[in-house]
C-alpha positions as YAML, in Angstrom:
chain: A
units: angstrom
residues:
- id: 1
  name: UNK
  ca: [-52.70, 35.73, -10.49]
- id: 2
  name: UNK
  ca: [-53.72, 34.07, -13.74]
- id: 3
  name: UNK
  ca: [-50.15, 32.83, -14.26]
- id: 4
  name: UNK
  ca: [-50.08, 31.22, -10.80]
- id: 5
  name: UNK
  ca: [-53.42, 29.51, -11.42]
- id: 6
  name: UNK
  ca: [-52.23, 28.24, -14.82]
- id: 7
  name: UNK
  ca: [-48.95, 26.98, -13.25]
- id: 8
  name: UNK
  ca: [-50.87, 25.12, -10.53]
- id: 9
  name: UNK
  ca: [-53.16, 23.57, -13.10]
- id: 10
  name: UNK
  ca: [-50.23, 22.45, -15.20]
- id: 11
  name: UNK
  ca: [-48.41, 21.01, -12.19]
- id: 12
  name: UNK
  ca: [-51.41, 18.97, -11.12]
- id: 13
  name: UNK
  ca: [-52.21, 17.67, -14.59]
- id: 14
  name: UNK
  ca: [-51.84, 13.89, -14.86]
- id: 15
  name: UNK
  ca: [-50.80, 14.23, -18.49]
- id: 16
  name: UNK
  ca: [-47.56, 15.91, -17.41]
- id: 17
  name: UNK
  ca: [-44.96, 13.52, -16.20]
- id: 18
  name: UNK
  ca: [-41.31, 13.41, -15.33]
- id: 19
  name: UNK
  ca: [-38.69, 10.74, -15.85]
- id: 20
  name: UNK
  ca: [-35.97, 9.89, -13.39]
- id: 21
  name: UNK
  ca: [-32.93, 7.63, -14.03]
- id: 22
  name: UNK
  ca: [-31.44, 6.17, -10.89]
- id: 23
  name: UNK
  ca: [-29.81, 3.08, -9.32]
- id: 24
  name: UNK
  ca: [-31.91, 1.04, -6.93]
- id: 25
  name: UNK
  ca: [-29.97, 0.93, -3.61]
- id: 26
  name: UNK
  ca: [-32.65, -0.25, -1.20]
- id: 27
  name: UNK
  ca: [-35.98, -2.06, -1.04]
- id: 28
  name: UNK
  ca: [-38.14, -1.25, 1.99]
- id: 29
  name: UNK
  ca: [-41.04, -3.52, 1.18]
- id: 30
  name: UNK
  ca: [-42.97, -4.88, -1.83]
- id: 31
  name: UNK
  ca: [-43.98, -1.47, -3.14]
- id: 32
  name: UNK
  ca: [-41.32, 0.96, -1.94]
- id: 33
  name: UNK
  ca: [-37.67, 1.34, -2.87]
- id: 34
  name: UNK
  ca: [-34.82, 3.84, -2.62]
- id: 35
  name: UNK
  ca: [-32.87, 5.09, -5.64]
- id: 36
  name: UNK
  ca: [-29.63, 7.03, -5.97]
- id: 37
  name: UNK
  ca: [-29.63, 9.61, -8.76]
- id: 38
  name: UNK
  ca: [-26.66, 10.63, -10.89]
- id: 39
  name: UNK
  ca: [-26.15, 13.70, -8.70]
- id: 40
  name: UNK
  ca: [-26.06, 11.44, -5.56]
- id: 41
  name: UNK
  ca: [-29.50, 12.29, -4.23]
- id: 42
  name: UNK
  ca: [-31.53, 9.55, -2.62]
- id: 43
  name: UNK
  ca: [-35.18, 9.34, -3.64]
- id: 44
  name: UNK
  ca: [-37.84, 7.12, -2.10]
- id: 45
  name: UNK
  ca: [-40.09, 5.63, -4.78]
- id: 46
  name: UNK
  ca: [-43.58, 4.20, -4.14]
- id: 47
  name: UNK
  ca: [-44.69, 1.99, -7.00]
- id: 48
  name: UNK
  ca: [-47.83, 3.44, -8.55]
- id: 49
  name: UNK
  ca: [-50.89, 1.27, -8.80]
- id: 50
  name: UNK
  ca: [-50.02, -1.46, -6.32]
- id: 51
  name: UNK
  ca: [-50.21, -2.09, -2.61]
- id: 52
  name: UNK
  ca: [-48.02, -4.87, -1.25]
- id: 53
  name: UNK
  ca: [-48.45, -6.72, 2.02]
- id: 54
  name: UNK
  ca: [-46.81, -5.02, 4.96]
- id: 55
  name: UNK
  ca: [-43.56, -6.61, 6.12]
- id: 56
  name: UNK
  ca: [-45.16, -8.17, 9.22]
- id: 57
  name: UNK
  ca: [-48.14, -9.34, 7.24]
- id: 58
  name: UNK
  ca: [-48.43, -12.73, 5.55]
- id: 59
  name: UNK
  ca: [-46.37, -12.62, 2.35]
- id: 60
  name: UNK
  ca: [-44.87, -9.25, 3.33]
- id: 61
  name: UNK
  ca: [-41.27, -10.45, 3.41]
- id: 62
  name: UNK
  ca: [-41.70, -12.56, 0.27]
- id: 63
  name: UNK
  ca: [-43.10, -9.53, -1.54]
- id: 64
  name: UNK
  ca: [-40.15, -7.40, -0.47]
- id: 65
  name: UNK
  ca: [-37.69, -10.09, -1.55]
- id: 66
  name: UNK
  ca: [-39.44, -10.44, -4.93]
- id: 67
  name: UNK
  ca: [-39.16, -6.66, -5.59]
- id: 68
  name: UNK
  ca: [-35.55, -6.81, -4.49]
- id: 69
  name: UNK
  ca: [-34.88, -9.67, -6.97]
- id: 70
  name: UNK
  ca: [-36.49, -7.63, -9.72]
- id: 71
  name: UNK
  ca: [-34.84, -4.24, -9.06]
- id: 72
  name: UNK
  ca: [-32.09, -4.13, -6.42]
- id: 73
  name: UNK
  ca: [-28.73, -2.96, -7.73]
- id: 74
  name: UNK
  ca: [-30.14, -2.19, -11.16]
- id: 75
  name: UNK
  ca: [-30.46, 1.08, -13.00]
- id: 76
  name: UNK
  ca: [-34.11, 2.05, -13.23]
- id: 77
  name: UNK
  ca: [-36.27, 4.50, -15.15]
- id: 78
  name: UNK
  ca: [-39.05, 6.00, -13.08]
- id: 79
  name: UNK
  ca: [-42.06, 7.60, -14.81]
- id: 80
  name: UNK
  ca: [-43.95, 9.76, -12.34]
- id: 81
  name: UNK
  ca: [-46.40, 12.60, -11.94]
- id: 82
  name: UNK
  ca: [-46.57, 13.32, -8.19]
- id: 83
  name: UNK
  ca: [-45.17, 12.94, -4.67]
- id: 84
  name: UNK
  ca: [-47.16, 11.72, -1.68]
- id: 85
  name: UNK
  ca: [-47.40, 13.45, 1.68]
- id: 86
  name: UNK
  ca: [-44.20, 11.65, 2.78]
- id: 87
  name: UNK
  ca: [-42.40, 13.22, -0.21]
- id: 88
  name: UNK
  ca: [-42.04, 9.84, -1.95]
- id: 89
  name: UNK
  ca: [-42.18, 9.82, -5.73]
- id: 90
  name: UNK
  ca: [-45.24, 7.88, -6.92]
- id: 91
  name: UNK
  ca: [-44.42, 6.25, -10.24]
- id: 92
  name: UNK
  ca: [-43.84, 3.20, -12.37]
- id: 93
  name: UNK
  ca: [-40.42, 1.59, -12.07]
- id: 94
  name: UNK
  ca: [-38.84, 0.10, -15.18]
- id: 95
  name: UNK
  ca: [-35.75, -2.14, -15.12]
- id: 96
  name: UNK
  ca: [-33.94, -4.67, -17.31]
- id: 97
  name: UNK
  ca: [-35.59, -8.10, -17.01]
- id: 98
  name: UNK
  ca: [-33.37, -10.74, -15.34]
- id: 99
  name: UNK
  ca: [-33.65, -13.01, -18.38]
- id: 100
  name: UNK
  ca: [-32.59, -10.25, -20.79]
- id: 101
  name: UNK
  ca: [-30.06, -7.92, -19.15]
- id: 102
  name: UNK
  ca: [-29.29, -6.01, -22.35]
- id: 103
  name: UNK
  ca: [-32.85, -5.43, -23.43]
- id: 104
  name: UNK
  ca: [-33.22, -2.08, -21.71]
- id: 105
  name: UNK
  ca: [-35.79, -1.03, -19.17]
- id: 106
  name: UNK
  ca: [-38.66, -3.13, -20.46]
- id: 107
  name: UNK
  ca: [-39.89, -4.71, -17.19]
- id: 108
  name: UNK
  ca: [-42.50, -2.81, -15.21]
- id: 109
  name: UNK
  ca: [-41.71, -3.86, -11.60]
- id: 110
  name: UNK
  ca: [-45.24, -3.06, -10.32]
- id: 111
  name: UNK
  ca: [-46.86, -5.22, -12.99]
- id: 112
  name: UNK
  ca: [-44.35, -7.98, -12.23]
- id: 113
  name: UNK
  ca: [-45.26, -7.85, -8.54]
- id: 114
  name: UNK
  ca: [-48.88, -8.32, -9.50]
- id: 115
  name: UNK
  ca: [-48.15, -11.18, -11.94]
- id: 116
  name: UNK
  ca: [-46.17, -13.00, -9.20]
- id: 117
  name: UNK
  ca: [-49.02, -12.59, -6.70]
- id: 118
  name: UNK
  ca: [-46.90, -10.31, -4.49]
- id: 119
  name: UNK
  ca: [-49.22, -7.27, -4.41]
- id: 120
  name: UNK
  ca: [-52.73, -6.07, -4.98]
- id: 121
  name: UNK
  ca: [-53.74, -3.73, -7.78]
- id: 122
  name: UNK
  ca: [-54.61, -0.56, -5.83]
- id: 123
  name: UNK
  ca: [-58.02, 0.15, -7.38]
- id: 124
  name: UNK
  ca: [-58.55, 3.10, -5.06]
- id: 125
  name: UNK
  ca: [-55.94, 5.03, -7.02]
- id: 126
  name: UNK
  ca: [-56.64, 3.58, -10.47]
- id: 127
  name: UNK
  ca: [-57.62, 6.96, -11.91]
- id: 128
  name: UNK
  ca: [-54.03, 8.14, -11.28]
- id: 129
  name: UNK
  ca: [-52.71, 5.46, -13.65]
- id: 130
  name: UNK
  ca: [-52.59, 5.79, -17.42]
- id: 131
  name: UNK
  ca: [-55.45, 3.80, -18.95]
- id: 132
  name: UNK
  ca: [-53.21, 1.17, -20.56]
- id: 133
  name: UNK
  ca: [-51.35, 0.62, -17.29]
- id: 134
  name: UNK
  ca: [-54.59, 0.42, -15.32]
- id: 135
  name: UNK
  ca: [-55.95, -2.34, -17.62]
- id: 136
  name: UNK
  ca: [-52.70, -4.27, -17.59]
- id: 137
  name: UNK
  ca: [-52.51, -4.18, -13.77]
- id: 138
  name: UNK
  ca: [-56.15, -5.28, -13.40]
- id: 139
  name: UNK
  ca: [-55.45, -8.14, -15.80]
- id: 140
  name: UNK
  ca: [-52.25, -9.27, -13.99]
- id: 141
  name: UNK
  ca: [-54.06, -9.35, -10.63]
- id: 142
  name: UNK
  ca: [-56.96, -11.41, -12.11]
- id: 143
  name: UNK
  ca: [-54.51, -13.87, -13.69]
- id: 144
  name: UNK
  ca: [-52.43, -14.28, -10.52]
- id: 145
  name: UNK
  ca: [-55.59, -14.85, -8.54]
- id: 146
  name: UNK
  ca: [-56.93, -17.41, -11.06]
- id: 147
  name: UNK
  ca: [-53.60, -19.28, -10.90]
- id: 148
  name: UNK
  ca: [-53.49, -19.09, -7.07]
- id: 149
  name: UNK
  ca: [-49.89, -17.76, -7.03]
- id: 150
  name: UNK
  ca: [-48.27, -15.85, -4.22]
- id: 151
  name: UNK
  ca: [-50.64, -14.29, -1.75]
- id: 152
  name: UNK
  ca: [-53.54, -15.70, -3.72]
- id: 153
  name: UNK
  ca: [-52.68, -19.17, -2.29]
- id: 154
  name: UNK
  ca: [-54.31, -17.99, 0.89]
- id: 155
  name: UNK
  ca: [-58.10, -18.66, 0.70]
- id: 156
  name: UNK
  ca: [-58.82, -15.24, 2.26]
- id: 157
  name: UNK
  ca: [-55.84, -12.90, 1.82]
- id: 158
  name: UNK
  ca: [-56.10, -9.66, 3.74]
- id: 159
  name: UNK
  ca: [-55.47, -6.55, 1.66]
- id: 160
  name: UNK
  ca: [-52.83, -4.33, 3.25]
- id: 161
  name: UNK
  ca: [-55.22, -1.34, 3.52]
- id: 162
  name: UNK
  ca: [-57.47, -3.52, 5.75]
- id: 163
  name: UNK
  ca: [-54.51, -4.99, 7.66]
- id: 164
  name: UNK
  ca: [-53.25, -1.44, 8.43]
- id: 165
  name: UNK
  ca: [-56.64, -0.55, 9.84]
- id: 166
  name: UNK
  ca: [-56.29, -3.37, 12.34]
- id: 167
  name: UNK
  ca: [-58.34, -6.03, 10.56]
- id: 168
  name: UNK
  ca: [-55.61, -8.57, 11.20]
...
């Protein structure tokens, strides 16, 4: 019994993480993509720490296209600690930046979505992010908002969590 309890504690520990290497083969929206692993398994990935506009929402398609420009067709490194109730991996997605294709996986796609004003920092789940990532994401959102880029051009952008609840 003690071994099972210890195993469950270790599995739920945010300090433990896994890394996945895969090729991005699909982009569903501004915060969800599909990867193909080396052993030909498809994995759905939900970018940790952001929430992008829904596809039918204002800026939804632009957000999806931006993530596609950042990641589609590229090899990615996913750092993750959990799956959601839809079995998607929740993690950070790292790819080669477009302006430096040989630099390695140095671009955090979630952070780039925030910097381009294509997503909100998902404060509700901030405690699930490493502290450094949490601060970087908060900063990127504040900067995008101050520069009025992307969805921040709208004087009253509707966060996707409100839009999903019918506050359209």
